[in-house]
Coordinates of C-alpha atoms in Angstrom, one line a residue:
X1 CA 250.6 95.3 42.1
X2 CA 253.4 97.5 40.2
X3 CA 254.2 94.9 38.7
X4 CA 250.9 93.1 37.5
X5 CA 250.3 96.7 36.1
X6 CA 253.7 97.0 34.0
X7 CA 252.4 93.2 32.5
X8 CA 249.1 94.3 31.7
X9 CA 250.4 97.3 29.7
X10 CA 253.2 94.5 28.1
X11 CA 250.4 92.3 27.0
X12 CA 248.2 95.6 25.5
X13 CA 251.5 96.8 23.6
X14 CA 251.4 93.2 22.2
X15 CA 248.1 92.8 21.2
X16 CA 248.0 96.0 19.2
X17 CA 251.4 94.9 17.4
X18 CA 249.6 92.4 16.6
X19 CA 246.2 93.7 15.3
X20 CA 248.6 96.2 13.2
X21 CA 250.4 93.4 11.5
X22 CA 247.1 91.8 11.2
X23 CA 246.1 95.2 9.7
X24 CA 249.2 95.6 7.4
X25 CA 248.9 92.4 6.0
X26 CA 245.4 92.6 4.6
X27 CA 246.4 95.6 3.1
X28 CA 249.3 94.4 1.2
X29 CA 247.4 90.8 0.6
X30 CA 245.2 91.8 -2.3
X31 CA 249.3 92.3 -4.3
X32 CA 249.8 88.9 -2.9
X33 CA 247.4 87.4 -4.3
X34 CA 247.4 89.3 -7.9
X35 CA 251.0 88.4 -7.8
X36 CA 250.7 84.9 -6.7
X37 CA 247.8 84.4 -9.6
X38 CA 250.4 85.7 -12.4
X39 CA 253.2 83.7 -11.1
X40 CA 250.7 80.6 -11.7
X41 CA 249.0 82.0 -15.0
X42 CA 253.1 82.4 -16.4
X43 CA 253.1 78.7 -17.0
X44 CA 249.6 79.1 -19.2
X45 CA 249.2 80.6 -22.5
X46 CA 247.2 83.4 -21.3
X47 CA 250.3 85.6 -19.7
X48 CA 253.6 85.6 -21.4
X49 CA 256.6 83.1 -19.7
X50 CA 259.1 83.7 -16.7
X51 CA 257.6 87.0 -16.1
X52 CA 258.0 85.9 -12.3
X53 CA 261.0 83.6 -11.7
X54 CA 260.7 81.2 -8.3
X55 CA 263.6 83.1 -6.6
X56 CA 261.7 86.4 -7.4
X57 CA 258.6 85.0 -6.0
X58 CA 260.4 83.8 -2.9
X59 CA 262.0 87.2 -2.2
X60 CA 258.5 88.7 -2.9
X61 CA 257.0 86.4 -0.2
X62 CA 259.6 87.4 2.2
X63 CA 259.5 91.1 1.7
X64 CA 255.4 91.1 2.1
X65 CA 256.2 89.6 5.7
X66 CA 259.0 92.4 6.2
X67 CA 256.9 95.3 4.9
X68 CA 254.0 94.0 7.3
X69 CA 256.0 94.1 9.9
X70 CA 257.9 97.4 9.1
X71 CA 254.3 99.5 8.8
X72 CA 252.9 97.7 11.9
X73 CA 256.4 99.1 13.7
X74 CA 255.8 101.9 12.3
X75 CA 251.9 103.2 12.4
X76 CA 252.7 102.0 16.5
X77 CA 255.3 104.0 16.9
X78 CA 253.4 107.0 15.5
X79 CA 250.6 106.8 17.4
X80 CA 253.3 107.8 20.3
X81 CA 255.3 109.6 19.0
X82 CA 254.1 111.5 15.2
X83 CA 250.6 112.2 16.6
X84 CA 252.1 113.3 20.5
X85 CA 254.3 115.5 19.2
X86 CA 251.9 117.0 16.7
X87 CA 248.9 117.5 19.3
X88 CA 251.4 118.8 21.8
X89 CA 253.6 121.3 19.6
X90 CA 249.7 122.6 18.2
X91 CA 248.3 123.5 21.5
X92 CA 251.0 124.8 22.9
X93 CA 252.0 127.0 20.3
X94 CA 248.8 128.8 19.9
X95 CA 248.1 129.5 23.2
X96 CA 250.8 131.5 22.8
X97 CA 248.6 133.8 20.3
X98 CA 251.8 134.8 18.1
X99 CA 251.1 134.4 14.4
X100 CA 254.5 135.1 13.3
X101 CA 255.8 132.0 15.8
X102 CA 253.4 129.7 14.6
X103 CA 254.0 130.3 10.7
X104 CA 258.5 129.4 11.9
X105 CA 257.3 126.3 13.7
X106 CA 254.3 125.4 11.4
X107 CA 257.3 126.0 8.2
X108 CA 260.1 124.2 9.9
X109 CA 257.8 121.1 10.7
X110 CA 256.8 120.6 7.4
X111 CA 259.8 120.6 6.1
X112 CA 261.1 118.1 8.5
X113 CA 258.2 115.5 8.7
X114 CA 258.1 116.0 4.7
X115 CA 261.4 114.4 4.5
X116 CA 260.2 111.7 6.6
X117 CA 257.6 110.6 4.6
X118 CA 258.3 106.7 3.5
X119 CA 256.6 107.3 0.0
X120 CA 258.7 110.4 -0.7
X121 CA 261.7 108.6 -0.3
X122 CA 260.7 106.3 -3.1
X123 CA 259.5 108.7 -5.4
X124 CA 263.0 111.0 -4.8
X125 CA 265.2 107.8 -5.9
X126 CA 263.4 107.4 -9.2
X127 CA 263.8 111.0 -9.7
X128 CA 267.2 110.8 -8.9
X129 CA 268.2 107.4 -10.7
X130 CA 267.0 109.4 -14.0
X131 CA 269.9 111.9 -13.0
X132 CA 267.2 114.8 -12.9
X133 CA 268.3 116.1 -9.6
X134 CA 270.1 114.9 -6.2
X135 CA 267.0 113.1 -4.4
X136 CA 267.9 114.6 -0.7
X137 CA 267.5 118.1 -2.9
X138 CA 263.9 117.2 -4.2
X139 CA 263.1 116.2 -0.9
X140 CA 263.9 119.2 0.9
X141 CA 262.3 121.2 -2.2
X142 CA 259.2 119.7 -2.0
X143 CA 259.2 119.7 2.0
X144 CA 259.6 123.6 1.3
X145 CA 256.5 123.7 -0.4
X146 CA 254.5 121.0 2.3
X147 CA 256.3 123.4 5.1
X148 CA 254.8 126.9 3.6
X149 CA 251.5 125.7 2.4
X150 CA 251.4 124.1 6.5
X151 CA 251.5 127.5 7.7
X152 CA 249.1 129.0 5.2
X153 CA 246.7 126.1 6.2
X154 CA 247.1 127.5 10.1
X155 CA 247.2 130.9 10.0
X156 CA 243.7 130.0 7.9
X157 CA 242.5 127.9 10.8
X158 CA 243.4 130.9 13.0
X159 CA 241.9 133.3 11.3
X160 CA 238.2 131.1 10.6
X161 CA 238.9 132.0 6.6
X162 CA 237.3 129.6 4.1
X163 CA 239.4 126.8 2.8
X164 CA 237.2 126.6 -0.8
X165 CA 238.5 130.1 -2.1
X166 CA 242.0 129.1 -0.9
X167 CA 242.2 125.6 -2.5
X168 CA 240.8 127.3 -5.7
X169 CA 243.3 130.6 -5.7
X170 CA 246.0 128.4 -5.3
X171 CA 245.7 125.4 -7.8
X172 CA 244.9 128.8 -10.5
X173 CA 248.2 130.0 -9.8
X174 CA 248.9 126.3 -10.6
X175 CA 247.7 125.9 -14.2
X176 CA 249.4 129.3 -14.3
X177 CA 252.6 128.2 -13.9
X178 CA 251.7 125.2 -16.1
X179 CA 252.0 128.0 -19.0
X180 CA 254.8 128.9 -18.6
X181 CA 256.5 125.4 -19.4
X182 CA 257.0 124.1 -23.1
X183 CA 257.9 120.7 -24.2
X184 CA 259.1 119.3 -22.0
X185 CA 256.5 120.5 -19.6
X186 CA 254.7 117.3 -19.5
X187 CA 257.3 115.4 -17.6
X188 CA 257.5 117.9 -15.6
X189 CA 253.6 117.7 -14.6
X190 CA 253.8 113.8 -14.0
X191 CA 256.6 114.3 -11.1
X192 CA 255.2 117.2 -9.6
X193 CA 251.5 115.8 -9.3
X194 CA 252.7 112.6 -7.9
X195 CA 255.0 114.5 -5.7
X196 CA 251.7 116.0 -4.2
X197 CA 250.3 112.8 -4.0
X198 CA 253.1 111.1 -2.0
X199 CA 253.7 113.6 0.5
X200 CA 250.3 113.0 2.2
X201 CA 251.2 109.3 3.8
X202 CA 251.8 107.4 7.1
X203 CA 253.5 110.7 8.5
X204 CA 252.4 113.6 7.4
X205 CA 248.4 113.0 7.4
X206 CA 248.7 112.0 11.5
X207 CA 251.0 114.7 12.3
X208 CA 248.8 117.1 10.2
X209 CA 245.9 115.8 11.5
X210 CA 246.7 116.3 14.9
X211 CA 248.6 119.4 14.8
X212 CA 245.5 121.2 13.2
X213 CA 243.0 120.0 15.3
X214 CA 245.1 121.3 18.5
X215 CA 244.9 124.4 16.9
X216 CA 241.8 124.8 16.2
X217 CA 240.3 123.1 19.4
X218 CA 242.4 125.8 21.4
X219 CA 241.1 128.9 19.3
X220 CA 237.6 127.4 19.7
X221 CA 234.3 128.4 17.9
X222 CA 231.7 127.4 16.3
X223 CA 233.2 125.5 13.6
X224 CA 236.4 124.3 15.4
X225 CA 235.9 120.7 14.6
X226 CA 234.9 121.2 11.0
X227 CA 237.8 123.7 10.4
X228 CA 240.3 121.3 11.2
X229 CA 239.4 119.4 8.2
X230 CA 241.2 120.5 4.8
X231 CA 244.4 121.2 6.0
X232 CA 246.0 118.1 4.1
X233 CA 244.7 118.9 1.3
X234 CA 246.3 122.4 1.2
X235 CA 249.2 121.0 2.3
X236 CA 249.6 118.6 -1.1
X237 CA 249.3 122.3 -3.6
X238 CA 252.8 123.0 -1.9
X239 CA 254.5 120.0 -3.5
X240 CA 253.0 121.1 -7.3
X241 CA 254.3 124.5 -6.7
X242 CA 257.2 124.0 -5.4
X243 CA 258.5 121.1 -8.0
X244 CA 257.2 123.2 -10.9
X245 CA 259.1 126.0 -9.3
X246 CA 262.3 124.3 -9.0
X247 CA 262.0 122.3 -12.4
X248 CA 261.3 125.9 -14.6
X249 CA 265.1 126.6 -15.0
X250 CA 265.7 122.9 -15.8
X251 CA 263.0 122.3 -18.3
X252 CA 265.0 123.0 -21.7
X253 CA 267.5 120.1 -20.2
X254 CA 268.7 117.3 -22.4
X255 CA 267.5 114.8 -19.3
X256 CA 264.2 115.9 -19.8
X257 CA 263.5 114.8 -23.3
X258 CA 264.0 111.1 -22.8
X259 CA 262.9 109.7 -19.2
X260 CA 263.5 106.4 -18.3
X261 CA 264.0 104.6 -15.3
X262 CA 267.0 102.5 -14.8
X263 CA 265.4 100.2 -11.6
X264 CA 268.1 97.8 -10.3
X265 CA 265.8 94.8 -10.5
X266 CA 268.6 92.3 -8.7
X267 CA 269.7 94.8 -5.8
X268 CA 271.9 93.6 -3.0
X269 CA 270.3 93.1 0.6
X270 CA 273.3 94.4 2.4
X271 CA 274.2 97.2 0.7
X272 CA 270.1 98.3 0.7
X273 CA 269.7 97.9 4.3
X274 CA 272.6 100.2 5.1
X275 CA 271.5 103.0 2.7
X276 CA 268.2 103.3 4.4
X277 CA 269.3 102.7 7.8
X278 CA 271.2 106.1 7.2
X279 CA 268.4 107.7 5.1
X280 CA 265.8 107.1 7.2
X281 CA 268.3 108.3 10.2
X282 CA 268.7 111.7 8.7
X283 CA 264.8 111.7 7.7
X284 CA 263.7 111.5 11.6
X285 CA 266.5 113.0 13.2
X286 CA 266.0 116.4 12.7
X287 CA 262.3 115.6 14.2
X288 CA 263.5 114.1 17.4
X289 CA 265.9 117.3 17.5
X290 CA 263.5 119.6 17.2
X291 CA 260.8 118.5 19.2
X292 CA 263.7 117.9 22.2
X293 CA 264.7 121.7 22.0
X294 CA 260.9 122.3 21.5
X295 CA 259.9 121.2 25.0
X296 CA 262.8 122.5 26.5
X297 CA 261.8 126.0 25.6
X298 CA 258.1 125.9 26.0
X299 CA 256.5 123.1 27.2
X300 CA 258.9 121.4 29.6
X301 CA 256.2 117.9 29.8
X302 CA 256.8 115.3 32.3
X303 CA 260.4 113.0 31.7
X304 CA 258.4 109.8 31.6
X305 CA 256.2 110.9 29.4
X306 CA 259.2 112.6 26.6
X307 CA 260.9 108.7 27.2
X308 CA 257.8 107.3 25.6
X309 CA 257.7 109.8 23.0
X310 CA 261.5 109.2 22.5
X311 CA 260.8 105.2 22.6
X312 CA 258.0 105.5 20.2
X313 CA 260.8 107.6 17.3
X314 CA 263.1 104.2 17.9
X315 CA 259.7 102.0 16.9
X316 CA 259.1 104.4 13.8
X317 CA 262.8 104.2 12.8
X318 CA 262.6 100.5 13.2
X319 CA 259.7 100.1 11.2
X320 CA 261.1 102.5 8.6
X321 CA 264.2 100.9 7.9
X322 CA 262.1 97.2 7.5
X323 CA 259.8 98.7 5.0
X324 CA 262.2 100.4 3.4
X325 CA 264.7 97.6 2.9
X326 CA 261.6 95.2 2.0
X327 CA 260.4 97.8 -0.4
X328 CA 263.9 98.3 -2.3
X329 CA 264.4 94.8 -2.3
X330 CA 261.9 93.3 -3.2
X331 CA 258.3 95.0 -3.8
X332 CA 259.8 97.8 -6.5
X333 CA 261.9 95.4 -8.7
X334 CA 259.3 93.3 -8.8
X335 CA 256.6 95.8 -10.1
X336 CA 258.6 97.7 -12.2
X337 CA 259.6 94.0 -14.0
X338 CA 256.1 92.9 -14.3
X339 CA 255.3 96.1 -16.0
X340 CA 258.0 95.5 -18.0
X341 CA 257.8 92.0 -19.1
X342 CA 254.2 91.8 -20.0
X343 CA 255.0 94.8 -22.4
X344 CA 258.0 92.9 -23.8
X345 CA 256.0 90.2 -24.8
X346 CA 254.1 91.9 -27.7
X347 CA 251.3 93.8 -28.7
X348 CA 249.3 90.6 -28.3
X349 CA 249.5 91.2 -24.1
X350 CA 249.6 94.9 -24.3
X351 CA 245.6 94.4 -23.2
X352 CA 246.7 92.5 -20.4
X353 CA 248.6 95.4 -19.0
X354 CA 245.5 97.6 -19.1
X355 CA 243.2 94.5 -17.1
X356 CA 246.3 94.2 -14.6
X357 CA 246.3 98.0 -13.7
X358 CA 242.4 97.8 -13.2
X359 CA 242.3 95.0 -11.1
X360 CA 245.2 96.0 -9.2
X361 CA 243.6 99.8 -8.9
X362 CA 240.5 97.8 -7.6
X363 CA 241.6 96.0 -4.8
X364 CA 244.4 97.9 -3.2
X365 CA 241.4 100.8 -2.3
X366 CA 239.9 97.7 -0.2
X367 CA 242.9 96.8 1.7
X368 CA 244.3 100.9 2.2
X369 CA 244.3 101.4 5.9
X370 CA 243.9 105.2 5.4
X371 CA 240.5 104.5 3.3
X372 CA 238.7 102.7 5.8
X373 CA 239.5 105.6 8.5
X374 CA 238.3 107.7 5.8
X375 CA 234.9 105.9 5.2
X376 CA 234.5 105.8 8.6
X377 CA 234.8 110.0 8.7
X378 CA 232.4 110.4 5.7
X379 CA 229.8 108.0 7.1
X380 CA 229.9 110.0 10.7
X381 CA 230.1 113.1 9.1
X382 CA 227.0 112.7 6.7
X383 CA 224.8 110.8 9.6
X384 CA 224.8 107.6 8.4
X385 CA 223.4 108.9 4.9
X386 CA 226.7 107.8 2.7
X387 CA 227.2 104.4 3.7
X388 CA 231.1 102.9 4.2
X389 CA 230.3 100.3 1.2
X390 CA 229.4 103.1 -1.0
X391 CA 232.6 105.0 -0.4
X392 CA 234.8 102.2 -1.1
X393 CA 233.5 100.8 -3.9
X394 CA 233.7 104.8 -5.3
X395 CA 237.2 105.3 -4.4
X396 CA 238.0 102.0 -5.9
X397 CA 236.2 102.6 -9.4
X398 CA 238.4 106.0 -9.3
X399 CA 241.6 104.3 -8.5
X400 CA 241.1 101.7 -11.2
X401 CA 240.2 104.2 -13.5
X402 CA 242.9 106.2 -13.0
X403 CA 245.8 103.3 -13.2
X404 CA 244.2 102.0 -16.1
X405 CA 244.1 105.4 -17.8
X406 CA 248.1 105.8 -17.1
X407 CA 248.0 102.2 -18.6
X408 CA 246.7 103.6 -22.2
X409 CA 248.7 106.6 -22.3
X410 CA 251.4 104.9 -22.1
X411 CA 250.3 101.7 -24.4
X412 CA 248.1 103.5 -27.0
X413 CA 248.3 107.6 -26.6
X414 CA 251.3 108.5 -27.9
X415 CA 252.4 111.6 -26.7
X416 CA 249.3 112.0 -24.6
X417 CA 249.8 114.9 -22.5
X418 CA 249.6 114.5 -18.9
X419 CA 247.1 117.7 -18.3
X420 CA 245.2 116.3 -20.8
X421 CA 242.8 114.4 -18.3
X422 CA 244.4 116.0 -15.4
X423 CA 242.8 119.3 -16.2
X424 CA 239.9 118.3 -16.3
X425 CA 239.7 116.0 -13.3
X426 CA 240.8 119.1 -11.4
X427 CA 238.4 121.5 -12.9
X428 CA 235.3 119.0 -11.8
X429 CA 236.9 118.3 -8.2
X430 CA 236.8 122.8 -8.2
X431 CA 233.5 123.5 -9.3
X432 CA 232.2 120.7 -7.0
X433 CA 234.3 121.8 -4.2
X434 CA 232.0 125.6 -4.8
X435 CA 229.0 123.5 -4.7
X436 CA 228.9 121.8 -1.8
X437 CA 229.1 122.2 1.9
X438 CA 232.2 122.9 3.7
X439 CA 233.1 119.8 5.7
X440 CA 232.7 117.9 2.7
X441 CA 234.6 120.1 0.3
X442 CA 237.8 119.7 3.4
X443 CA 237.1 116.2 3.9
X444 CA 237.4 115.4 -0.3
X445 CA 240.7 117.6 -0.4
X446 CA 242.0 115.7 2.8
X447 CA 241.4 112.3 0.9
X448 CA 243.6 113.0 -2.1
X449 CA 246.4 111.4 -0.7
X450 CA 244.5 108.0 1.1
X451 CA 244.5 106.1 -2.2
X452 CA 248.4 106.7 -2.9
X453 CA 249.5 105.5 -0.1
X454 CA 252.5 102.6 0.5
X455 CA 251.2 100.0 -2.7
X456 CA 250.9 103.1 -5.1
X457 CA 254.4 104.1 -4.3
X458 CA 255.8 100.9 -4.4
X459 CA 254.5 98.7 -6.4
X460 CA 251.9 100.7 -9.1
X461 CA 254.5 103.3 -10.0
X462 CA 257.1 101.2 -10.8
X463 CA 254.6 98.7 -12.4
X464 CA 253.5 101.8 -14.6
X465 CA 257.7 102.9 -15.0
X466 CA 258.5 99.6 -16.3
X467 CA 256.0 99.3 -19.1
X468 CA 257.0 103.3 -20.2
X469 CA 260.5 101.7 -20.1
X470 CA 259.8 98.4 -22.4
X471 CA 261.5 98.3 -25.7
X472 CA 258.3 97.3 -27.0
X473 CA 256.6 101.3 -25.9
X474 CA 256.7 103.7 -28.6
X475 CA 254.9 106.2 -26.7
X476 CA 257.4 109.4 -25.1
X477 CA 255.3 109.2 -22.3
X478 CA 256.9 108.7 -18.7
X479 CA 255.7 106.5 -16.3
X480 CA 255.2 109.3 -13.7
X481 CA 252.0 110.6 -13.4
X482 CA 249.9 108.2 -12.1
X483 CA 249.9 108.6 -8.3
X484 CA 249.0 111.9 -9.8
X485 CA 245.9 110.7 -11.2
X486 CA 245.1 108.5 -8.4
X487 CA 245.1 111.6 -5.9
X488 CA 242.5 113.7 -7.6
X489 CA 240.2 111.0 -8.2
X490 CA 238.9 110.8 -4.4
X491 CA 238.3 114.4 -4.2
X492 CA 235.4 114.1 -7.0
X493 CA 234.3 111.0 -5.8
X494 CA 234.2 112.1 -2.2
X495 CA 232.2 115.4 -3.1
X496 CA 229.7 113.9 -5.5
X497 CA 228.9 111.9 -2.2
X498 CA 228.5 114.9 -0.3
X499 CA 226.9 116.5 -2.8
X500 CA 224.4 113.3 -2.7
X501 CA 224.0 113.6 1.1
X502 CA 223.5 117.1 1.2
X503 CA 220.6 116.8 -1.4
X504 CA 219.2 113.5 0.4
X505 CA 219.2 115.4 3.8
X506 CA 217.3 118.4 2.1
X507 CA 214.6 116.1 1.2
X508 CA 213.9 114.4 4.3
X509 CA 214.0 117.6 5.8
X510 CA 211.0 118.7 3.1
X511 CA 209.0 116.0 3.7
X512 CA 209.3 116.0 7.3
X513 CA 208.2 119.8 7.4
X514 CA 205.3 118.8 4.8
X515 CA 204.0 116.1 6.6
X516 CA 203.9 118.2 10.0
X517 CA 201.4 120.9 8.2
X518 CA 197.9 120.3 8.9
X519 CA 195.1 120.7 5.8
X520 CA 194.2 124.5 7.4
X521 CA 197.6 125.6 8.5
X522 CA 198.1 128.5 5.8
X523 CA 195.0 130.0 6.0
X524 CA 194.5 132.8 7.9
X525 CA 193.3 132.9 11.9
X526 CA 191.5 136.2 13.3
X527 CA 190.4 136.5 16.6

């Protein structure tokens, strides 16, 4: 009987491996398939020649397999370990009622899990191939600013205060340290927004996710479940902050003035694997430390249960270092040459840059495993009243936009200042977050990050990096910024949605009362 059990449990680990590489690969197959159409079209007249060479194409068909593989390991691995840890560390700690403790914990966490994040890590080496700043040191910076902006987003869950007036105060202190750059402010903008963009991914949106819903299904209340919503979104103001705050000093710097992006577009497997083995190691090992000394101190759980926790942080370090590798290897060089090459070409293909970063902003929303858990939470949340379809196709009309905006700043605006659309994207996502209700306000701010997830890291920013790095590019525009974009498109897309539901529900609710009244109901009755 023992051990028909310890089989049946084998065979249910299995089959959810395999559903998640089933998952993983129809996200990443919509990049197949653009890339496979290009490496065909190369040979036509229509795309410029040996864009894509057969040993590229090879690699590239090898790496997809590795980086399903790698996120499959990994989302597995989280589910038993990340989201554990997270739901155990946030009930425990505030049925302990100390504010001060949960603000050290909440702070320390997000630093760690931060530094963790996958699409981090590939954000810090451009940074740091440009020589701007040691990438373990932008990590930590910007795991500061997840790490104090985690705590705020608690001790506000704690506390039942409104996330809207927060999320408003905090991006005006922002656009207020936005003044105080000058020239080279713009660059400066592009890394910082996409830093925020990044740090919401495959572990930090679980964790946080999980961790804030302990807390506020301990503290209980009316609006426990709906307060548990927004804290993400909080979460991604810390990154902005903190990068503007670290890059204020540095901003009259000779390395700002002329960004460009010296990607290694013929790395070396071996050396590769061996870097992230050890990056990812010191990533996750402060996690697995901390949770360790954690339950020693406070919640002492069951030793068969911590082995699974422990066993699930070997999966996500497996996983980690395959995606990774497969990333570094393969998935980056090729973007960032594809970018590029088509702008190499000529002006008479610049257009085909611009149709490449639609198309590609239009299908990778379909295939995002993030999105569809998101569509799933707006259709419940609204009562069937936004339907999934609608969402999607939304989302993918703002990613699109937003990729192929990057596209013509870079191709046609020179010197188009970053803030120049970001601004206002911001300023509609604000006013509509003081417009409509709460949950959906949270639930918008919580979605920034869905759309930049693992394909905008690695294969849309260095797609976008390698046309600001063609010889052909006269614009002083980076190629930063566009994960940027792509996270503040959901949160007006996601609201105007709302704001549609909420207006839909008002009227059914009008007409329903109306058709209830009888002819005589408002007249008077006197007995």
């Amino acid at each position: 009987m023992f051990y028909q059990k310890r089989w049946k449990d084998y065979l249910n680990k299995m089959k959810q491996l395999f559903l998640k590489i089933r998952e993983s690969l129809f996200s990443i197959l919509p990049v197949f398939i653009i890339v496979g159409v290009i490496f065909g079209l190369q040979y036509s007249p229509v795309f410029p020649n040996d864009l894509i060479s057969v040993e590229t194409f090879l690699i590239f068909i090898g790496c997809v397999v590795a980086i399903s593989l790698g996120m499959s390991l990994f989302s597995l691995g989280s589910e038993t370990a990340m989201t554990k840890v997270g739901n155990i560390i946030g009930s425990s700690i505030t049925k302990r009622r100390s504010i001060i403790l949960m603000v050290i914990i909440a702070f320390l966490l997000g630093i760690m899990i931060t530094i963790a994040e996958p699409d981090l890590t590939v954000l810090s080496s451009l940074v740091e191939n440009n020589g701007l700043i040691d990438g373990f040191v932008f990590k930590l910076v910007i795991g500061v600013g997840v790490g104090s902006f985690f705590a705020v987003g608690l001790v506000r869950i704690v506390l039942q205060k409104p996330l809207k007036l927060w999320i408003v105060f905090f991006y005006l202190i922002v656009f207020a340290l936005a003044c105080l750059f000058g020239a080279n402010g713009n660059r400066i903008f592009e890394i910082s927004f996409d830093a925020s963009g990044v740090t919401t991914g495959p572990v930090a949106v679980p964790f946080l996710l999980t961790f804030g819903a302990g807390v506020a299904t301990v503290r209980g209340g009316k609006n426990s479940s709906s307060d548990s919503f927004g804290l993400t979104g909080l979460c991604s103001i810390g990154p902005i902050i903190a990068s503007m705050i670290l890059f204020l000093p540095l901003q009259n710097s000779p390395v700002f003035e002329s960004i460009t992006n010296p990607i290694d577009v013929t790395p070396s497997l071996g050396p590769v694997i061996l870097h992230t083995m050890l990056e990812v190691l010191i990533a996750i090992g402060p996690i697995i430390a901390f949770f360790i000394i954690y339950n020693f101190i406070f919640t002492r759980i069951r030793a068969k249960e911590m082995l699974k926790i422990l066993f699930g942080f070997v999966i996500v370090y497996v996983g980690l270092v395959i995606f990774l590798s497969a990333a570094n290897f393969g998935l980056i060089p090729l973007g960032y040459r594809l970018g590029r090459g088509i702008l190499d070409a000529g002006p008479d293909y610049y257009y085909l840059a611009v149709v490449l970063g639609i198309t590609i902003g239009l299908v990778i929303v379909f295939a995002e495993p993030s999105v569809q858990i998101l569509v799933n939470q707006v259709e419940e949340v609204s009562g069937r009243a936004i339907s999934k379809l609608s969402v999607t196709i939304s989302l993918a009309i703002g990613v699109a936009s937003a990729i192929g905006l990057s596209v013509i700043r870079i191709v046609y605006g020179n010197n188009f200042n970053f803030m120049y659309a970001y601004v206002p994207l911001c300023g509609v996502a604000l006013l509509l977050c003081l417009i409509v209700s709460d949950t959906y306000a949270a639930i918008a701010f919580d979605s920034g990050g869905v759309a930049s997830g693992a394909m905008a890291s690695c294969f849309v920013l260095p797609f976008i990096i390698g046309i600001g790095d063609s010889s052909n590019t006269v614009s002083t525009v980076s190629g930063f910024g566009v994960i940027g974009y792509i996270a503040v498109m959901p949160i007006i897309t996601i609201q105007l949605l709302g704001l549609f539901a909420d207006i839909k529900k008002k009227v059914v609710y009008a007409r329903a009362r109306k058709s209830l009244l009888l002819p005589n109901d408002d007249q008077i009755i006197s007995f």
